[in-house]
Short mmCIF file of C-alpha atoms in Angstrom, two decimals:
data_model
loop_
_atom_site.label_atom_id
_atom_site.label_comp_id
_atom_site.label_asym_id
_atom_site.label_seq_id
_atom_site.Cartn_x
_atom_site.Cartn_y
_atom_site.Cartn_z
CA LYS A 193 -11.61 5.43 19.40
CA MET A 194 -12.74 5.03 15.81
CA LEU A 195 -9.28 5.88 14.50
CA ASP A 196 -7.68 3.37 16.89
CA THR A 197 -9.43 0.55 15.04
CA PHE A 198 -7.43 1.50 11.97
CA GLN A 199 -4.21 0.51 13.74
CA GLU A 200 -5.49 -3.04 14.16
CA ARG A 201 -6.78 -3.12 10.59
CA SER A 202 -3.41 -1.87 9.31
CA LYS A 203 -1.55 -4.54 11.27
CA SER A 204 -3.95 -7.16 9.95
CA ALA A 205 -3.36 -6.02 6.35
CA TRP A 206 0.40 -6.12 6.96
CA ASN A 207 0.22 -9.65 8.36
CA ALA A 208 -1.92 -10.78 5.43
CA ALA A 209 0.62 -9.33 2.98
CA MET A 210 3.49 -11.01 4.81
CA LYS A 211 1.75 -14.41 4.76
CA ALA A 212 0.54 -14.15 1.17
CA GLU A 213 2.18 -16.57 -1.23
CA GLU A 214 0.14 -15.81 -4.34
CA PRO A 215 -0.74 -12.63 -6.25
CA PHE A 216 -4.47 -12.78 -5.44
CA ALA A 217 -3.86 -12.81 -1.67
CA VAL A 218 -1.28 -10.04 -1.96
CA LYS A 219 -3.63 -7.88 -3.99
CA GLN A 220 -6.34 -8.37 -1.37
CA ALA A 221 -3.93 -7.11 1.28
CA MET A 222 -3.13 -4.11 -0.92
CA ASN A 223 -6.81 -3.35 -1.45
CA THR A 224 -7.36 -3.54 2.31
CA ALA A 225 -4.43 -1.18 2.94
CA THR A 226 -5.60 1.37 0.37
CA LYS A 227 -9.15 1.20 1.77
CA ILE A 228 -7.71 1.85 5.24
CA MET A 229 -5.87 4.90 3.92
CA GLN A 230 -9.07 6.26 2.36
CA ASP A 231 -11.12 5.57 5.48
CA LEU A 232 -8.41 7.17 7.65
CA SER A 233 -8.54 10.35 5.62
CA THR A 234 -12.32 10.48 5.89
CA GLY A 235 -12.39 9.63 9.60
CA PHE A 236 -9.66 12.08 10.50
CA ALA A 237 -11.38 14.82 8.50
CA GLU A 238 -14.48 14.25 10.65
CA VAL A 239 -12.42 14.52 13.84
CA GLU A 240 -10.76 17.71 12.55
CA THR A 241 -14.12 19.18 11.60
CA GLY A 242 -15.49 18.48 15.09
CA ALA A 243 -12.39 19.92 16.77
CA THR A 244 -12.53 23.00 14.56
CA PHE A 245 -16.17 23.54 15.48
CA VAL A 246 -15.38 23.27 19.21
CA ARG A 247 -12.37 25.62 18.82
CA GLU A 248 -14.42 28.23 16.95
CA THR A 249 -17.26 27.99 19.49
CA HIS A 250 -14.71 28.37 22.30
CA GLN A 251 -13.24 31.45 20.61
CA ARG A 252 -16.71 32.99 20.21
CA SER A 253 -17.46 32.32 23.88
CA GLU A 254 -14.17 34.03 24.78
CA SER A 255 -15.10 37.14 22.82
CA ARG A 256 -18.66 37.14 24.25
CA LYS A 257 -17.30 36.77 27.79
CA GLN A 258 -14.92 39.71 27.22
CA ARG A 259 -17.75 41.79 25.74
CA ALA A 260 -20.03 40.99 28.69
CA GLU A 261 -17.24 41.86 31.15
CA SER A 262 -16.53 45.19 29.43
CA CYS A 263 -20.24 46.04 29.32
CA ASN A 264 -20.54 45.02 32.97
CA LEU A 265 -18.09 47.80 33.84
CA VAL A 266 -20.46 50.33 32.30
CA ALA A 267 -23.79 48.89 33.44
CA PRO A 268 -23.31 46.22 36.11
CA HIS A 269 -27.00 46.12 37.00
CA ILE A 270 -27.83 44.95 33.44
CA TRP A 271 -24.80 42.82 32.61
CA ALA A 272 -23.99 41.04 35.92
CA THR A 273 -26.10 37.99 35.10
CA ALA A 274 -24.84 37.92 31.52
CA VAL A 275 -21.23 37.92 32.77
CA LYS A 276 -21.93 34.97 35.08
CA ALA A 277 -23.57 33.04 32.21
CA ALA A 278 -20.77 33.95 29.78
CA ARG A 279 -18.11 32.85 32.27
CA LEU A 280 -19.91 29.56 32.94
CA ILE A 281 -20.36 28.88 29.22
CA HIS A 282 -16.76 29.81 28.52
CA GLU A 283 -15.52 27.55 31.33
CA LYS A 284 -17.51 24.59 29.97
CA LEU A 285 -16.37 25.29 26.40
CA SER A 286 -12.75 25.57 27.63
CA PHE A 287 -13.10 22.05 29.05
CA HIS A 288 -14.57 20.83 25.76
CA TRP A 289 -11.83 22.54 23.77
CA ARG A 290 -9.10 20.93 25.91
CA LEU A 291 -10.84 17.57 25.47
CA ALA A 292 -11.23 18.07 21.71
CA SER A 293 -7.59 19.15 21.45
CA ALA A 294 -6.44 16.03 23.29
CA ILE A 295 -8.65 13.83 21.10
CA LEU A 296 -7.27 15.53 18.00
CA LYS A 297 -3.67 14.89 19.12
CA HIS A 298 -4.44 11.25 19.91
CA ALA A 299 -6.30 10.85 16.62
CA ASP A 300 -3.39 12.39 14.73
CA ALA A 301 -0.95 9.95 16.34
CA SER A 302 -3.26 7.02 15.53
CA LYS A 303 -3.68 8.29 11.99
CA ARG A 304 0.08 8.59 11.44
CA SER A 305 0.88 5.12 12.77
CA SER A 306 -2.03 3.48 10.93
CA TYR A 307 -1.23 5.30 7.72
CA LYS A 308 2.44 4.35 7.97
CA LYS A 309 1.60 0.66 8.50
CA ALA A 310 -0.87 0.73 5.59
CA ASP A 311 1.72 2.48 3.42
CA ASP A 312 4.33 -0.11 4.42
CA THR A 313 1.85 -2.81 3.45
CA VAL A 314 1.39 -1.28 0.00
CA ARG A 315 5.17 -1.10 -0.42
CA LEU A 316 5.55 -4.73 0.70
CA VAL A 317 2.90 -5.83 -1.78
CA ASN A 318 4.57 -3.92 -4.59
CA GLU A 319 7.93 -5.45 -3.70
CA LYS A 320 6.44 -8.95 -3.63
CA LEU A 321 4.68 -8.48 -6.96
CA LEU A 322 7.86 -7.10 -8.52
CA ARG A 323 9.92 -9.97 -7.10
CA TRP A 324 7.43 -12.53 -8.41
CA LYS A 325 7.45 -10.87 -11.82
CA GLU A 326 11.24 -10.89 -11.92
CA GLU A 327 11.33 -14.54 -10.80
CA ALA A 328 8.83 -15.45 -13.55
CA GLU A 329 10.97 -13.62 -16.11
CA ILE A 330 14.09 -15.45 -14.90
CA LEU A 331 12.32 -18.82 -15.05
CA HIS A 332 11.00 -18.02 -18.53
CA ARG A 333 14.46 -16.96 -19.71
CA GLU A 334 16.06 -20.08 -18.20
CA ALA A 335 13.42 -22.30 -19.83
CA ARG A 336 14.07 -20.60 -23.19
CA GLU A 337 17.84 -21.04 -22.76
CA ASP A 338 17.35 -24.71 -21.80
CA GLU A 339 15.19 -25.26 -24.89
CA MET A 340 17.77 -23.56 -27.11
CA ALA A 341 20.53 -25.70 -25.57
CA ARG A 342 18.44 -28.84 -26.08
CA GLN A 343 17.79 -27.95 -29.70
CA ALA A 344 21.49 -27.22 -30.24
CA SER A 345 22.45 -30.55 -28.72
CA VAL A 346 19.90 -32.30 -30.92
CA ARG A 347 21.34 -30.53 -33.97
CA GLN A 348 24.86 -31.46 -32.89
CA GLY A 349 23.77 -35.04 -32.41
CA ILE A 350 22.19 -35.10 -35.88
CA ALA A 351 25.18 -33.58 -37.67
CA PRO A 352 27.58 -36.47 -36.93
CA ARG A 353 24.90 -38.99 -37.82
CA MET A 354 24.17 -37.13 -41.05
CA ALA A 355 27.87 -37.06 -41.88
CA LYS A 356 28.11 -40.80 -41.20
CA MET A 357 25.03 -41.45 -43.32
CA GLU A 358 26.40 -39.32 -46.14
CA ALA A 359 29.76 -41.10 -45.91
CA ALA A 360 28.00 -44.48 -45.93
CA GLU A 361 25.91 -43.43 -48.93
CA LEU A 362 29.03 -42.29 -50.79
CA ALA A 363 30.75 -45.56 -49.99
CA ARG A 364 27.72 -47.53 -51.21
CA GLN A 365 27.62 -45.47 -54.41
CA ARG A 366 31.30 -46.13 -55.02
CA GLN A 367 30.80 -49.83 -54.45
CA ASP A 368 27.85 -49.80 -56.85
CA SER A 369 29.85 -47.96 -59.47
CA GLU A 370 32.77 -50.40 -59.06
CA ARG A 371 30.41 -53.38 -59.39
CA GLN A 372 28.96 -51.94 -62.54
CA ARG A 373 32.41 -51.44 -63.94
CA MET A 374 33.40 -54.96 -63.11
CA GLN A 375 30.42 -56.43 -64.79
#
C-alpha cells in the first residue's frame, strides 16, 4: 500500500509541472519528482528485503520438512511429531511466501508506473526550462536587433541632416567670402 501512494504523488508532481508557468514552480515539481524517485527506491528495497526474508525462511522450512520426513522413515517414533510440526510450519510459510510474492509483484508494478510518471515529470520540467531559456534568448536577440536597427535609423536620419547642415555652412561661407570681396 505504501508504494501505491507514490502513484498519486507522481501524478500530483506531473500536474504541478504541467500547470507551472514560472521556473520556481517548475523546479518545485522537479524536486518533488526526484524525491519520489528516491523514496520509491528506498521503499521498494524494503519490500524486496521483506520478500527475500520470507522466501529464504520458506526455503529453510522446505529443507527442514524434507529432513524431518527422511528421518521419520528411519525412526518414526522419534520424528513423527517433528514431521507434523515441519509440515504445518512449511504450509504456513508457503502461504506467506505466496502472499509476499504477490505483494512484490504488485509493488513492482506500482514502482514502475510511479517511477515512469516521475521520470516523465522530470523530462517535462527539463523541456519547459529549455523552452523558456530558448524563448529568453530569442527575445534578447530580437531586442538587440531592434536596438541596432533603431540606432542605424537614427544614424541614417542624422546623415542627411548633417549633409544639409554642411551644405548650408558651405553656402554661408561662400556668401561671407563674396560679401568680403564686394566690400
